[in-house]
Amino acid sequence: ISSKGEHIIFQPSEKYGTTLFLAAAKAGMKSLCGRMLRYPIQCHMYFVDEDGYTAFMYVCINHMDHTAFNMLSTPNLCNLEQINKDGFAAINYINPYRAEKVILKLLQANRPCGLHQQNSQGLTPLMVACACKNEIVALEILNKFTTCGLYSKNPSNQTAFDIAVFNNLKDTSNTII
């Protein structure tokens, strides 16, 4: 890229199985990703690396919340259904403490992939929302999707309901019942 942001090469690399956008997201390069998103189709956001990770997953892992939010303006290009080699979807990498707007926009895209998946700590996205006392996200998950890991248990043998009750999330608890 030149100093004026010209000459961006978007073409996927057959040699490395990646794109510039995917590599920039993996490296946490917020500024570069932001500039490239001006051309969402050319970013090839749907590409998946050899470990099953998408650019959207890397953006979430690297806490690039503004970039993630902007990527969701074109959710059909983001490969939101992808599950990586660890068995996780992008939603498993989003922190509801910090990125509530990203999660809500992802849920509005009606792509419930990964809501039943447990993260590396054994928590579903619903459990994480309840643990973070984020009732807005918890209710959005419950109201929109039936496959949200409602009866999954964490390593402490707790369900999302148990966590919601513990954290005094009355509306969430009542919705689960």
XYZ file of C-alpha atoms in Angstrom:
177
model
C 0.000 0.000 0.000
C 1.334 3.391 -0.843
C 1.430 6.233 1.672
C -1.830 7.526 0.192
C -3.618 4.198 0.664
C -3.539 3.428 -3.052
C -2.713 0.161 -4.774
C -4.303 -2.185 -2.298
C -3.896 -5.745 -3.520
C -6.949 -7.734 -2.554
C -6.421 -10.926 -4.500
C -6.421 -14.167 -2.517
C -3.070 -15.869 -2.306
C -3.186 -19.480 -3.459
C 0.267 -20.089 -1.986
C -0.723 -19.158 1.559
C -4.490 -19.794 1.467
C -5.195 -16.322 2.766
C -6.000 -12.806 1.716
C -4.463 -9.519 2.733
C -7.562 -8.781 4.774
C -7.402 -12.123 6.587
C -3.692 -11.646 7.306
C -4.261 -8.083 8.554
C -7.119 -9.241 10.800
C -4.979 -12.073 12.183
C -2.180 -9.597 12.923
C -4.608 -7.171 14.600
C -3.926 -4.363 12.145
C -6.949 -2.160 12.885
C -6.015 0.723 10.631
C -5.353 -1.438 7.578
C -8.521 -3.467 8.066
C -10.518 -0.275 8.445
C -9.197 1.112 5.157
C -9.776 -2.152 3.342
C -13.389 -2.360 4.513
C -14.192 0.529 2.212
C -14.183 -2.199 -0.454
C -15.974 -5.113 1.283
C -16.439 -7.315 -1.777
C -12.777 -7.090 -2.732
C -11.687 -8.020 0.818
C -12.720 -11.657 0.337
C -13.932 -11.735 3.944
C -15.362 -15.219 3.415
C -11.910 -16.825 3.140
C -10.988 -19.415 5.758
C -7.406 -20.163 6.763
C -5.907 -23.635 7.245
C -7.147 -23.746 10.856
C -10.717 -22.846 9.934
C -10.524 -19.242 11.145
C -12.186 -16.400 9.255
C -11.200 -12.744 9.201
C -14.243 -11.990 11.364
C -13.015 -14.466 13.996
C -9.568 -12.864 14.048
C -11.101 -9.403 14.297
C -13.088 -10.575 17.343
C -10.102 -12.362 18.899
C -8.006 -9.190 18.529
C -10.747 -7.011 20.106
C -11.180 -4.946 16.950
C -14.775 -4.151 17.873
C -15.248 -1.216 15.497
C -13.979 -3.303 12.582
C -16.229 -6.226 13.578
C -19.239 -3.931 13.762
C -18.467 -2.522 10.304
C -17.934 -6.001 8.845
C -21.444 -6.928 9.938
C -22.832 -4.288 7.559
C -22.338 -7.017 4.954
C -22.952 -10.195 7.003
C -23.391 -12.382 3.923
C -19.724 -11.731 3.079
C -18.347 -12.647 6.530
C -18.760 -16.441 6.593
C -20.480 -16.259 9.985
C -21.441 -19.940 9.867
C -17.833 -21.109 9.956
C -16.720 -23.319 12.838
C -12.930 -23.446 13.296
C -10.755 -26.462 14.144
C -11.317 -25.815 17.857
C -15.071 -26.095 17.383
C -15.807 -22.395 17.887
C -17.776 -19.847 15.888
C -17.055 -16.110 15.853
C -19.576 -15.366 18.611
C -17.474 -17.416 21.024
C -14.719 -14.795 20.728
C -16.808 -11.681 21.390
C -16.757 -10.251 24.911
C -20.202 -8.983 25.979
C -18.596 -6.676 28.562
C -16.939 -4.673 25.850
C -18.647 -5.449 22.569
C -22.391 -5.553 23.214
C -23.150 -3.686 19.968
C -21.171 -6.237 17.937
C -23.009 -9.184 19.496
C -26.411 -7.577 19.012
C -25.629 -6.779 15.371
C -24.401 -10.350 14.849
C -27.610 -11.724 16.357
C -29.677 -9.387 14.158
C -27.982 -10.925 11.130
C -30.014 -14.062 12.010
C -26.949 -16.272 11.864
C -27.230 -18.306 15.077
C -24.172 -20.423 14.353
C -22.187 -21.209 17.463
C -24.813 -20.293 20.044
C -24.840 -23.860 21.316
C -21.028 -24.148 21.244
C -19.071 -23.918 24.477
C -15.870 -21.870 24.517
C -12.547 -23.008 25.979
C -13.897 -22.339 29.492
C -16.971 -24.483 28.808
C -19.366 -21.548 28.468
C -21.959 -20.939 25.764
C -22.520 -17.365 24.549
C -25.716 -17.305 26.658
C -23.755 -18.342 29.769
C -21.138 -15.678 29.058
C -23.833 -13.003 28.681
C -25.373 -14.090 32.005
C -21.974 -14.222 33.732
C -21.221 -10.710 32.468
C -24.648 -9.578 33.717
C -25.542 -8.464 30.215
C -29.272 -9.016 30.246
C -29.781 -7.254 26.917
C -27.609 -9.789 25.071
C -28.985 -12.738 27.066
C -32.577 -11.807 26.253
C -31.756 -11.245 22.590
C -30.251 -14.732 22.391
C -33.224 -16.293 24.171
C -35.861 -14.413 22.201
C -34.411 -15.092 18.764
C -32.952 -18.580 18.882
C -34.024 -21.945 20.234
C -30.654 -23.602 19.666
C -28.650 -21.558 22.151
C -27.261 -24.260 24.425
C -29.931 -23.573 27.009
C -29.388 -26.888 28.787
C -25.604 -27.041 28.377
C -23.607 -27.206 31.586
C -20.289 -25.550 32.341
C -17.440 -27.334 34.190
C -19.098 -26.313 37.489
C -22.269 -28.147 36.364
C -24.204 -24.879 35.970
C -26.646 -23.998 33.213
C -27.338 -20.515 31.862
C -30.385 -20.450 34.154
C -28.197 -21.103 37.207
C -25.838 -18.299 36.208
C -28.731 -15.903 35.511
C -30.287 -16.597 38.924
C -26.920 -16.194 40.666
C -26.413 -12.809 38.975
C -29.988 -11.689 39.707
C -30.991 -11.403 36.031
C -34.719 -11.610 36.676
C -35.976 -11.092 33.121
C -33.517 -13.647 31.767
C -34.422 -16.173 34.479
C -38.127 -15.711 33.823
C -37.655 -16.062 30.073
C -35.760 -19.330 30.531
C -38.478 -20.747 32.764
